[in-house]
XYZ file of C-alpha atoms in Angstrom:
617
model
C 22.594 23.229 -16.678
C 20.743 21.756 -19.300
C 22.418 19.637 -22.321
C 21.433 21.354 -25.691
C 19.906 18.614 -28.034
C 20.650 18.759 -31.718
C 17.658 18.593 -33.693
C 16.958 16.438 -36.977
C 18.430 18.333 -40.449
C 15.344 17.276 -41.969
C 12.106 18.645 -40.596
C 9.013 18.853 -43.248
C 5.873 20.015 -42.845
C 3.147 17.524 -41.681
C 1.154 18.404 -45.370
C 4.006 17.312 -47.167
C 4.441 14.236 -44.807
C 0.563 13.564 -45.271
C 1.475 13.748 -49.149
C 3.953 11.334 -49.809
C 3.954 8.553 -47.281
C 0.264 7.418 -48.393
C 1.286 4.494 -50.513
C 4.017 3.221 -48.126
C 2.170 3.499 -44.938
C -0.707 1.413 -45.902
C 1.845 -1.377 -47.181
C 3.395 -0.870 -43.677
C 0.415 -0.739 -41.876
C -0.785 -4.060 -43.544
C 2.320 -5.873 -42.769
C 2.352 -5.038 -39.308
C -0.878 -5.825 -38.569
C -0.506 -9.463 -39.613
C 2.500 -9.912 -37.279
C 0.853 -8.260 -34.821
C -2.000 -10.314 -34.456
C 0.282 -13.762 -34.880
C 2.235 -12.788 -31.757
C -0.050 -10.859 -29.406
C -1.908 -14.214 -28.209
C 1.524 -15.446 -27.493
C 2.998 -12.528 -25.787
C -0.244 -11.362 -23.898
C 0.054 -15.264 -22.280
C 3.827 -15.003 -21.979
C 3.214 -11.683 -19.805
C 0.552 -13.034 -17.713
C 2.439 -15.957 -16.633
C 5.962 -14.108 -15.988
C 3.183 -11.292 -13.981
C 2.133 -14.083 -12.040
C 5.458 -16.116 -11.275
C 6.995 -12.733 -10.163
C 4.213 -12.075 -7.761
C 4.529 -15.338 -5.661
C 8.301 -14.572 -6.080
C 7.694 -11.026 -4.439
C 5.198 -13.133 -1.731
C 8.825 -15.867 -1.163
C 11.128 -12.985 -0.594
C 8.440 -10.456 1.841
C 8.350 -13.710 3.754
C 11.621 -14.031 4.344
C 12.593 -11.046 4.875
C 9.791 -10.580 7.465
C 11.672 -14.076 9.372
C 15.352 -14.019 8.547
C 16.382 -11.508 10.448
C 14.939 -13.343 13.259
C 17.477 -16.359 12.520
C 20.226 -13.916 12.155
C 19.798 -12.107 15.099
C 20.163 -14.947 16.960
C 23.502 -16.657 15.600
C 24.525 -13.297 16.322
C 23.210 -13.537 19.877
C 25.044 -17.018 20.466
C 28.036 -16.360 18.664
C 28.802 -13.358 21.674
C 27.619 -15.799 24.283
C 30.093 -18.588 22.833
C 32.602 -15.691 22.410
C 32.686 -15.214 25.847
C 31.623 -11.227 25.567
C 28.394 -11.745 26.705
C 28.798 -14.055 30.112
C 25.841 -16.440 30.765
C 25.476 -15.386 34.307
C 25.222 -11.775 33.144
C 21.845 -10.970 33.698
C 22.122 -7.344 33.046
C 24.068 -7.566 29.914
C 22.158 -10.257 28.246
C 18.951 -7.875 29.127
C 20.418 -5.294 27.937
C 21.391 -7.114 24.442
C 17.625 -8.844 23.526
C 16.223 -5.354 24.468
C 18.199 -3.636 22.047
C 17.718 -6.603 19.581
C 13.776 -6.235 19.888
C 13.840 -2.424 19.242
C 15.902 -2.969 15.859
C 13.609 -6.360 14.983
C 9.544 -4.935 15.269
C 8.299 -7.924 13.953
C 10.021 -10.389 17.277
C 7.778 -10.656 19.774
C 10.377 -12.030 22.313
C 14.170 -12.979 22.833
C 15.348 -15.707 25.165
C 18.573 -17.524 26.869
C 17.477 -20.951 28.722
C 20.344 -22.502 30.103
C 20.779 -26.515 30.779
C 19.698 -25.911 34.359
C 16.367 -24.503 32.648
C 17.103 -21.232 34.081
C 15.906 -18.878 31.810
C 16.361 -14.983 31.251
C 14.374 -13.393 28.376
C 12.830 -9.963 27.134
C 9.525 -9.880 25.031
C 6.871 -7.622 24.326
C 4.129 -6.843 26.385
C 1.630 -3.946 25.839
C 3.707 -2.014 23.723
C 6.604 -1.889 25.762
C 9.423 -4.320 26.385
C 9.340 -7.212 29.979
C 12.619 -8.445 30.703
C 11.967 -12.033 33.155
C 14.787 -13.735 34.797
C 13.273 -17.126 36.532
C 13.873 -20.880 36.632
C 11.448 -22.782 34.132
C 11.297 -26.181 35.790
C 7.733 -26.040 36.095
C 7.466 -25.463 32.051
C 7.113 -29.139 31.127
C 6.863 -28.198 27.206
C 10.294 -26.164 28.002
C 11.756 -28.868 29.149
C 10.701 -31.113 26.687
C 12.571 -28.994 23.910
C 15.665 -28.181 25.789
C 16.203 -32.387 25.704
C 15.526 -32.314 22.197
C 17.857 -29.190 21.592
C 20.718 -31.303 23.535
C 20.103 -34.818 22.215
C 20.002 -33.280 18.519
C 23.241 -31.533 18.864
C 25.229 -34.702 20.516
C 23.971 -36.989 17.576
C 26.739 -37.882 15.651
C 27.033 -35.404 12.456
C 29.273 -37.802 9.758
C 32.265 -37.302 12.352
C 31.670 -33.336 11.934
C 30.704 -32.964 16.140
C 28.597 -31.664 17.940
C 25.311 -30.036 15.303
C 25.644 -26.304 16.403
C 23.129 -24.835 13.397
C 20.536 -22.157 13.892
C 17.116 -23.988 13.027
C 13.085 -22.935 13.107
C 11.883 -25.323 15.472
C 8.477 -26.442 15.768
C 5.454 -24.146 16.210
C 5.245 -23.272 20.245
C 1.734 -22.559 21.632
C 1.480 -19.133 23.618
C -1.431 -19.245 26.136
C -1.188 -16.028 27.092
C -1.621 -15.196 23.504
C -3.775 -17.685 22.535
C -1.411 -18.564 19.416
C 1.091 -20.232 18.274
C 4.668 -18.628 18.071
C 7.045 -19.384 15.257
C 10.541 -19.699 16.802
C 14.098 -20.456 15.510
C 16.667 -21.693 18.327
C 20.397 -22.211 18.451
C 22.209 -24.089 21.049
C 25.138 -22.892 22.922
C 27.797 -24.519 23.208
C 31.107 -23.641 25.177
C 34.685 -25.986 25.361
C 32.177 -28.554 23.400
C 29.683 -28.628 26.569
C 26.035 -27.820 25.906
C 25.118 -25.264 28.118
C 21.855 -24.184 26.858
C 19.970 -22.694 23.782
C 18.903 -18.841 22.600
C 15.247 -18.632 20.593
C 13.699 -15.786 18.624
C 9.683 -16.122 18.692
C 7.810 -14.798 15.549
C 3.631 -14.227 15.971
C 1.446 -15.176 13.586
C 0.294 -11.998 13.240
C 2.920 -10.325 11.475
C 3.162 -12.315 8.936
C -0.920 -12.370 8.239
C -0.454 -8.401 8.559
C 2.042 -8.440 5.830
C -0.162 -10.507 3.212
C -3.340 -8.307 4.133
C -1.118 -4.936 3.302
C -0.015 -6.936 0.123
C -3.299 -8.019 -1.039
C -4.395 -4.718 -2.808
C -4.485 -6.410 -6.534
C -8.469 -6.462 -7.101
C -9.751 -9.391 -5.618
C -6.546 -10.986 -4.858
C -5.691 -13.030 -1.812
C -2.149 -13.712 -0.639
C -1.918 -16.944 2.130
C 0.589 -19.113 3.833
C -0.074 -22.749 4.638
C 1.829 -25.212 7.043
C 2.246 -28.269 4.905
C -1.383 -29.071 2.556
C -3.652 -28.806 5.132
C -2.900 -25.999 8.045
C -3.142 -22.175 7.471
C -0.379 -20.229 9.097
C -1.158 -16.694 7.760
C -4.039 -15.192 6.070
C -5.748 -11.946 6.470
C -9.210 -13.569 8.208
C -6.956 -14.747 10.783
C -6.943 -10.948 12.155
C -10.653 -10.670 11.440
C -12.139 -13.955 13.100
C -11.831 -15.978 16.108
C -10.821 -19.705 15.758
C -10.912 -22.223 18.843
C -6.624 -22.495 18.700
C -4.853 -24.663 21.230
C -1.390 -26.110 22.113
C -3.523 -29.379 20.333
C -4.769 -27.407 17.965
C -2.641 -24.517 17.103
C -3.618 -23.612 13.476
C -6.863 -23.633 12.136
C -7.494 -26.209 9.205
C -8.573 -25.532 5.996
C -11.732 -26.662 6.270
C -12.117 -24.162 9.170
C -10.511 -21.161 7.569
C -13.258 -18.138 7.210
C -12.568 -18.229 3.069
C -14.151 -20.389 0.560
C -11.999 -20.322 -1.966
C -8.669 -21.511 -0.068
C -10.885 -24.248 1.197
C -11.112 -25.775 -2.291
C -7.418 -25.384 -3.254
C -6.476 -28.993 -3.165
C -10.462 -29.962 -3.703
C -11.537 -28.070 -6.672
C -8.843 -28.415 -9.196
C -10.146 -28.539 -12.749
C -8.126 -28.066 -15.900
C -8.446 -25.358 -18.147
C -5.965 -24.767 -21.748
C -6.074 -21.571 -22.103
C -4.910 -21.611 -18.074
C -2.412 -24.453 -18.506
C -0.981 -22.133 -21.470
C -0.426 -19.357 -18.998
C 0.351 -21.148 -16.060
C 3.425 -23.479 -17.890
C 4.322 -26.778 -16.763
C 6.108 -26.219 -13.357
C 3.770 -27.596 -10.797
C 3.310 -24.443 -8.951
C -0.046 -22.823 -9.705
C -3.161 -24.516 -11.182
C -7.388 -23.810 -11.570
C -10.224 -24.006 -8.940
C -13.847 -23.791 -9.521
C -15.626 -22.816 -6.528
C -19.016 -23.887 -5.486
C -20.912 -20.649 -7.157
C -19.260 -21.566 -10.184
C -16.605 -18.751 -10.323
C -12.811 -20.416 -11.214
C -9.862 -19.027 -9.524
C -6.039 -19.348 -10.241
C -3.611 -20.432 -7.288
C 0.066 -19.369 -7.799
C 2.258 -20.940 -5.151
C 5.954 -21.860 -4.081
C 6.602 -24.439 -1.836
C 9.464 -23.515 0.922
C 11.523 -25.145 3.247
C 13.743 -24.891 6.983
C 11.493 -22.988 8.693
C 9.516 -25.999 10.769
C 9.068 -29.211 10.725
C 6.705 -29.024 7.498
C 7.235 -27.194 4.470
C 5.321 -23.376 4.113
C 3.433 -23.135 0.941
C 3.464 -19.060 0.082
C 1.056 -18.262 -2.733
C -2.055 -16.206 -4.015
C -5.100 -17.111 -5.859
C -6.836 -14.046 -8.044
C -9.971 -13.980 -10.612
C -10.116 -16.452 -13.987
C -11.549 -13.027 -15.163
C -8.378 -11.098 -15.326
C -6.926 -13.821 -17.873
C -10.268 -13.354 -20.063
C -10.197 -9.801 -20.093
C -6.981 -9.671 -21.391
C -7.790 -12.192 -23.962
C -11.162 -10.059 -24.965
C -8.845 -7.065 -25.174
C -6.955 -8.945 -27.277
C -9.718 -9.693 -29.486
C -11.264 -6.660 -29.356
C -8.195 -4.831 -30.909
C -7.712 -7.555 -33.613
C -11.284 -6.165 -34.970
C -10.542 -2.726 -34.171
C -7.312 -3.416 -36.099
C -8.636 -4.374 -39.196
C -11.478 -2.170 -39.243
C -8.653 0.536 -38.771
C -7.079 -1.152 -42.105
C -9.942 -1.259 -44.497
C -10.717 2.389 -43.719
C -7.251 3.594 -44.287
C -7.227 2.165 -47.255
C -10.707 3.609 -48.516
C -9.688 6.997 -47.260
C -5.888 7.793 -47.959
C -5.869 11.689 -45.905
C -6.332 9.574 -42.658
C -2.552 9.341 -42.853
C -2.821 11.775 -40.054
C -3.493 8.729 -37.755
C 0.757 8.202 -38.003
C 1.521 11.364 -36.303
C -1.247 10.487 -33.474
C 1.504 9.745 -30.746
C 3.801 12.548 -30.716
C 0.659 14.867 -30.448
C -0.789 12.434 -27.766
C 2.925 12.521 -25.632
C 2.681 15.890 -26.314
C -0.881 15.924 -24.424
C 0.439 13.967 -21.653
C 3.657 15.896 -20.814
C 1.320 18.857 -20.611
C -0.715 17.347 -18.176
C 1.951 16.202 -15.912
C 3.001 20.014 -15.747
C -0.469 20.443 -15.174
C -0.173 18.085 -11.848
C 3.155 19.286 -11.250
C 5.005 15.676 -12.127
C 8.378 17.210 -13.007
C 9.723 13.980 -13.008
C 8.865 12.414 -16.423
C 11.885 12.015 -19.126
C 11.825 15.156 -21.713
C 9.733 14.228 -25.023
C 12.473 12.768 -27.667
C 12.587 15.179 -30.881
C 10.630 14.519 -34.034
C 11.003 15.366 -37.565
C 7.378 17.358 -37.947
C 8.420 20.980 -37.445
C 5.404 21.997 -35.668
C 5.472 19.358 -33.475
C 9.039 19.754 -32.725
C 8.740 23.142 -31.694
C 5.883 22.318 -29.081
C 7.721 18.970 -27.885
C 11.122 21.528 -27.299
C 9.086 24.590 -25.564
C 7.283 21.535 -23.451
C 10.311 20.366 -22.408
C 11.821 23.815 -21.472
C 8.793 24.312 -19.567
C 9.312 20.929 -17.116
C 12.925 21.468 -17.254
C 12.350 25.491 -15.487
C 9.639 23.967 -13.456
C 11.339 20.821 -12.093
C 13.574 23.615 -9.539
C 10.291 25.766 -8.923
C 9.074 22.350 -7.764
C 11.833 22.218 -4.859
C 11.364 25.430 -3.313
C 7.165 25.478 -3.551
C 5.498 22.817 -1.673
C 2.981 21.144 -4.433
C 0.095 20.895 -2.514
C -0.140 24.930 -2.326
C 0.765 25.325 -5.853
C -2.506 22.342 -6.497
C -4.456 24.581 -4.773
C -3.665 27.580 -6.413
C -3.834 25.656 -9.995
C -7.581 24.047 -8.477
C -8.929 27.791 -7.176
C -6.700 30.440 -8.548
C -4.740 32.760 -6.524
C -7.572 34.397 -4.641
C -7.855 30.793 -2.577
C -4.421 31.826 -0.513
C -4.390 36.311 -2.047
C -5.758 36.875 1.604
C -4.918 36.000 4.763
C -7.057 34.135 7.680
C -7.784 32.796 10.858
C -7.582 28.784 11.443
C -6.838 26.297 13.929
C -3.985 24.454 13.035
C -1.638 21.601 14.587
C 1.868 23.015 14.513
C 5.276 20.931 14.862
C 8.918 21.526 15.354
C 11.255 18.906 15.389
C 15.410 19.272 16.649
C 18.333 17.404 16.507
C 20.136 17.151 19.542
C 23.257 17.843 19.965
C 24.137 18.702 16.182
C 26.210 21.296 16.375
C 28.840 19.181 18.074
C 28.156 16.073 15.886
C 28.330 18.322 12.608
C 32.119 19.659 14.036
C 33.512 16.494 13.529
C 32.017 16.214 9.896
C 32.767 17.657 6.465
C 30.791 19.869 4.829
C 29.510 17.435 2.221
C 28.938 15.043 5.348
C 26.913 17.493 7.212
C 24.763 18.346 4.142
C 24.186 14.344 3.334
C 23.328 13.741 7.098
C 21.077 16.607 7.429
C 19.479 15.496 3.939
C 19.027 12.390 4.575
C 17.213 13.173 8.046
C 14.801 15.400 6.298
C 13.402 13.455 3.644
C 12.986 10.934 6.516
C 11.110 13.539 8.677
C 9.341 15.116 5.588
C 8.572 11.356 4.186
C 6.343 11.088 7.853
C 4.613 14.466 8.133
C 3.553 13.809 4.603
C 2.029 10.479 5.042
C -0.117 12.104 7.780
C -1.397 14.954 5.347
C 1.157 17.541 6.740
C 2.774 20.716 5.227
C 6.738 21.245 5.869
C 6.756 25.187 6.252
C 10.542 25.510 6.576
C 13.659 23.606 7.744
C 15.886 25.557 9.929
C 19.311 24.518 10.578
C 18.749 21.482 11.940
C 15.108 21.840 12.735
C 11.690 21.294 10.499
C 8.369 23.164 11.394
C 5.395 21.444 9.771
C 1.877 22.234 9.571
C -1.340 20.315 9.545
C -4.866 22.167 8.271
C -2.980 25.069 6.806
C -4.212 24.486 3.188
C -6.722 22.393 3.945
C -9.038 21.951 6.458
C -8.191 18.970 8.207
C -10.736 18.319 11.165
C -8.127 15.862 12.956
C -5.333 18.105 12.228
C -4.109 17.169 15.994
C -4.660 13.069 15.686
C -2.820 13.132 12.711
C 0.196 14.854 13.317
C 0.546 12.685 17.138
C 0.466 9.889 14.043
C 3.128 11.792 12.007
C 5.116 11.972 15.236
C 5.366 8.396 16.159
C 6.162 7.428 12.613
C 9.214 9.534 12.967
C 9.936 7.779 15.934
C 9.967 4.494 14.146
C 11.710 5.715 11.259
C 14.562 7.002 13.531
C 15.045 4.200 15.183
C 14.989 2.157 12.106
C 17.692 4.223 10.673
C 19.752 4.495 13.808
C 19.992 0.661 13.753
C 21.533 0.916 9.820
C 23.693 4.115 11.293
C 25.084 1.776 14.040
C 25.843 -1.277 11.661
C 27.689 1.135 9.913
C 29.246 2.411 12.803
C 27.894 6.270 12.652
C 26.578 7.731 15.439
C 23.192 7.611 15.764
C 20.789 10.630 16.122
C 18.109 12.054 18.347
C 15.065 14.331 18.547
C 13.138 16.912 20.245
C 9.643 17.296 18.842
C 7.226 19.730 20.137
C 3.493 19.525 19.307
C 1.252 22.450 20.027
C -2.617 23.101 18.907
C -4.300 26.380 18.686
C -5.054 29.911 16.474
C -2.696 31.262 13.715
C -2.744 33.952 10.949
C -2.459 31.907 7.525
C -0.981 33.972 4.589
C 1.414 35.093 2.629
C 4.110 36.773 4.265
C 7.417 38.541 3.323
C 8.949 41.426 0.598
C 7.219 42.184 -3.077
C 9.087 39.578 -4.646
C 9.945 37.307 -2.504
C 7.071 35.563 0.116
C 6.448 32.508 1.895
C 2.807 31.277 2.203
C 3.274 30.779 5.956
C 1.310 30.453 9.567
C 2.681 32.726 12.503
C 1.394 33.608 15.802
C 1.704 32.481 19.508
C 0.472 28.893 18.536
C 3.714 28.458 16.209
C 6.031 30.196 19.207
C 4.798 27.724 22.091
C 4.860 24.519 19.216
C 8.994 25.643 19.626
C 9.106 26.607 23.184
C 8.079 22.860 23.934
C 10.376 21.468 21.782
C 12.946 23.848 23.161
C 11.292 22.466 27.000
C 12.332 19.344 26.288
C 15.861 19.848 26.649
C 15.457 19.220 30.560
C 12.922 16.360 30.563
C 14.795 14.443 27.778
C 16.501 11.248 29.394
C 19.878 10.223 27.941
C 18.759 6.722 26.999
C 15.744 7.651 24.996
C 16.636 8.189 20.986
C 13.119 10.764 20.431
C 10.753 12.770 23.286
C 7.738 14.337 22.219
C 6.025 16.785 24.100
C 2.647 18.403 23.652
C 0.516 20.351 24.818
C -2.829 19.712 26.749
C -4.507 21.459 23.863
C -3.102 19.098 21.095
C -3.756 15.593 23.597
C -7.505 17.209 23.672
C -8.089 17.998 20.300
C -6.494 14.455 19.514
C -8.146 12.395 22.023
C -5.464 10.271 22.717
C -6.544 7.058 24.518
C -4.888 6.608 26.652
C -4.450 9.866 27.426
C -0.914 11.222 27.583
C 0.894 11.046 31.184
C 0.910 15.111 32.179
C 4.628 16.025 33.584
C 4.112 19.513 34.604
C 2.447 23.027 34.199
C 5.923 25.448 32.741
C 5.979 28.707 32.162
C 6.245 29.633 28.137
C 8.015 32.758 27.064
C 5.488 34.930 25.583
C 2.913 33.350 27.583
C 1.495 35.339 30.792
C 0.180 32.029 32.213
C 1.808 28.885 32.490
C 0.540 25.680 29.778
C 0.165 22.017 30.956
C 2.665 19.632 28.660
C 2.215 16.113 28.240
C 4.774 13.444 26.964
C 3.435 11.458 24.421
C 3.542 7.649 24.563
C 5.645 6.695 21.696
């Protein structure tokens, strides 16, 4: 229900307001402009430098929260191995345990348990799936090598505290199957005050230089990580060039690095005030000028405790953004007092004041317009006229917000972009069609609430809906416990079958993302059905005068449920989502590889039988 407003008592006309706030408003405007221009040097530095420090600070944090839960995982790992609930000679258990750990942690490449005798049972990824090894590492001189440090380090004495039984980073260890070097953090075990071995999380390179390239979207911005001064341990060009990387040699040098500005970060410092100004005096970020002349700012923070050397996290961006905002700056200073000297030549131009609540009255219009329901209403103002259209405006995206809810946007865009006769008649397509089920619900939602059902099944379908619509998919419906989404209903999407095979792995990892919070907070944790099917629907609007539903129907949408209804007997008890699809869909995709075919099955409503695949998730 919406909260009734009380309007101002006062509400003149805009000629009257034109009238008699001439004299005051140019004594106003004149006042304001001088402080204006005093402070707007100071603040437009003060917000580039706070812009800048809370960027690295963003860089610090991604970082470690891309590595610490490495470092927990693992004190978690030996505190059940010194707890005695996870028995060292357990092989099965302790698979069991770093498999599970690796599906809740993508970005660990392996876990491992080496005990003093250098036996050694570990899981890590290999291909996309998960290798669990159980051998002796005798052989494994590096191994060896570290396992002496790892006990000599812990039996130093620690100022009469004991044995040192603290979860570190270690040093980087070279992977020559990988051909790079791993980042690992170790913790010893240690029983009745006997060293009996050491656990170890290993973190690739890769994921971290992953996480600066999908960070490094602010114009020509670079995000980088460097081992010490002189080593680079992430940066996008290492997933775009080959460098000559040993256990020697494991990170490539500056000088080697494939960019020619992080070369010069130490080399080409030069000072600058109007940088120094912005930059303030803590030591962290300074001025390059590159060979071609251009100058660059580095922003940086300087972190320590995980290795040997410190990291330095940081970006470097364009000199030009500071001068641009210092021309704008400028430029509005001149437009400023032009603006000044005119007002006070021509007194009507009082209009000017009542510029921005017809302007916010513009741009809540437009948001309806693009169906952003989501703004705050306009606040009231004393101008009667504009009052009125600032109240109806606000009615308007207060009714709409709910029609927003129940219509999915992207038909009402269309029918705002074309008019209605774009979806007024009905058609023949090819279309991707999905339906996704929860299984075993109706027993899980017998032990909840009401309220508890609703939040879980709320909270499942913005997940779902979240993933279909990344991939350009429509949700049709939600039934019960199911979704059915479309993809190429609206729009023409030729890879309307890649894109919802994408849609259906994403769901996969968002499930078992959120099944690893459900579990740490000790809910049961859900799974899915999904079937995928590919063919020829009716697109249209369907249903009563009154009441219709822009919908697809046909056999295509009737065998996309039948498979997800099929995989009720292939679905094994340890596996959290199957997807099945049809040889259609894996063809129209083209999956490589393709998907593994498990059988030809009759459909209902089918006279002949249909070839399903599982899809590789």
């Amino acid at each position: 229900m919406l909260t009734k407003r009380r309007g101002p008592r006062l509400r003149p006309s805009i000629s009257l307001v034109l009238v008699g706030g001439v004299g005051l408003l140019i004594l106003l405007s004149c006042l304001a402009f001088g402080i204006a221009m005093v402070t707007g040097r100071q603040n437009t530095v003060d917000l580039l430098r706070d812009r800048n420090e809370r960027i690295v600070q963003q860089l610090v944090e991604r970082t470690r929260l891309q590595l610490d839960p490495a470092h927990r995982q693992i004190e978690a790992f030996r505190n059940r191995i010194v707890s005695k609930h996870l028995p060292l000679n357990d092989v099965g258990r302790l698979t069991d345990y770093m498999t599970s750990a690796l599906d809740s942690l993508p970005q660990v490449d392996a876990i491992g348990l080496v005990r003093n005798d250098f036996v050694a049972t570990r899981v890590f990824r290999h291909a996309s799936q998960l290798v669990a090894m159980h051998d002796k590492m005798t052989d494994d001189a590096v191994a060896a090598t570290r396992m002496q440090a790892l006990r000599q380090s812990i039996e130093a004495p620690q100022t009469g505290m004991g044995l040192h039984r603290d979860v570190r980073w270690g040093a980087l260890i070279w992977a020559p199957e990988l051909q790079q070097p791993l980042i690992n953090t170790i913790a010893p075990v240690v029983m009745d005050g006997v060293f009996v071995g050491g656990v170890v999380a290993l973190v690739s390179l890769g994921s971290l230089s992953r996480l600066l390239e999908v960070d490094s979207v602010d114009g020509e911005a670079v995000n980088f990580i460097l081992y010490g001064e002189d080593a680079v341990l992430a940066h996008p060009s290492l997933l775009n060039h080959q460098y000559e990387l040993s256990m020697e040699h494991p990170l490539p040098s500056l000088d080697e690095i494939h960019d020619p500005v992080l070369r010069q970060i130490w080399s080409g410092r030069i000072e600058l005030q109007l940088a120094n100004a912005m930059l303030g005096d803590g030591g962290n970020a300074h001025v390059v000028e590159t060979e071609d002349g251009r100058r660059w700012i580095f922003v940086y923070r300087k972190i320590d405790g995980y290795g040997e050397k410190p990291w330095v996290v940081g970006r470097y961006f364009s000199f030009d953004e500071i001068e641009l905002e210092v021309t704008r700056l400028r430029f509005s200073a001149v437009v400023g007092a032009l603006a000044l000297i005119l007002f006070s030549l021509i007194a009507w131009r009082l209009g000017y004041h009542i510029r921005r609540p017809i302007l916010a009255i513009s741009a809540a219009a437009n948001r309806l317009r693009n169906l952003d329901f989501d703004s705050p209403p306009l606040e009231r103002v004393r101008l009667r006229e504009l009052d009125d259209a600032a109240q109806a405006i606000n009615a308007a995206n207060a009714a709409l917000h709910w029609f927003g809810n129940y219509v999915p946007r992207k038909l009402v865009n269309r029918l705002i972009r074309e008019g209605e006769d774009a979806i007024s008649v009905s058609k023949h397509r090819e279309v991707t069609v999905m339906f996704t089920d929860l299984v075993g619900f109706t027993s899980m939602s017998e032990r909840l609430t009401a309220q508890e059902t609703a939040d879980l099944l709320n909270e499942h379908f913005a997940l779902v809906t979240a993933c279909i619509e990344a991939e350009g998919g429509m949700v049709d419906k939600f039934i019960g416990d199911a979704v059915m989404a479309v993809w190429g209903a609206i729009k023409r999407d030729p890879d309307h079958a890649t894109h919802a095979c994408r849609a259906a792995r994403a769901i996969t990892a968002a499930l078992a993302a959120d099944n690893a919070r459900r579990m740490m907070l000790g809910k049961p944790i859900l799974r899915m059905r999904i079937g995928i099917h590919t063919g020829p629907v009716v697109i249209g609007n369907i249903g009563a005068p009154g009441r219709i539903n822009y919908t697809v129907v046909g056999d295509t949408v009737n065998t996309a449920q039948r498979l997800e209804q099929l995989g009720r007997e292939h679905m094994q008890s340890d596996s959290s989502v199957l997807v099945l699809l049809s040889a259609e869909t894996a063809e129209a995709a083209k999956l490589d590889p393709r998907p593994k075919v498990i059988g030809r099955f009759p459909v209902k409503g089918r006279a002949a039988p249909i070839e399903v695949c599982r899809l590789e998730l």
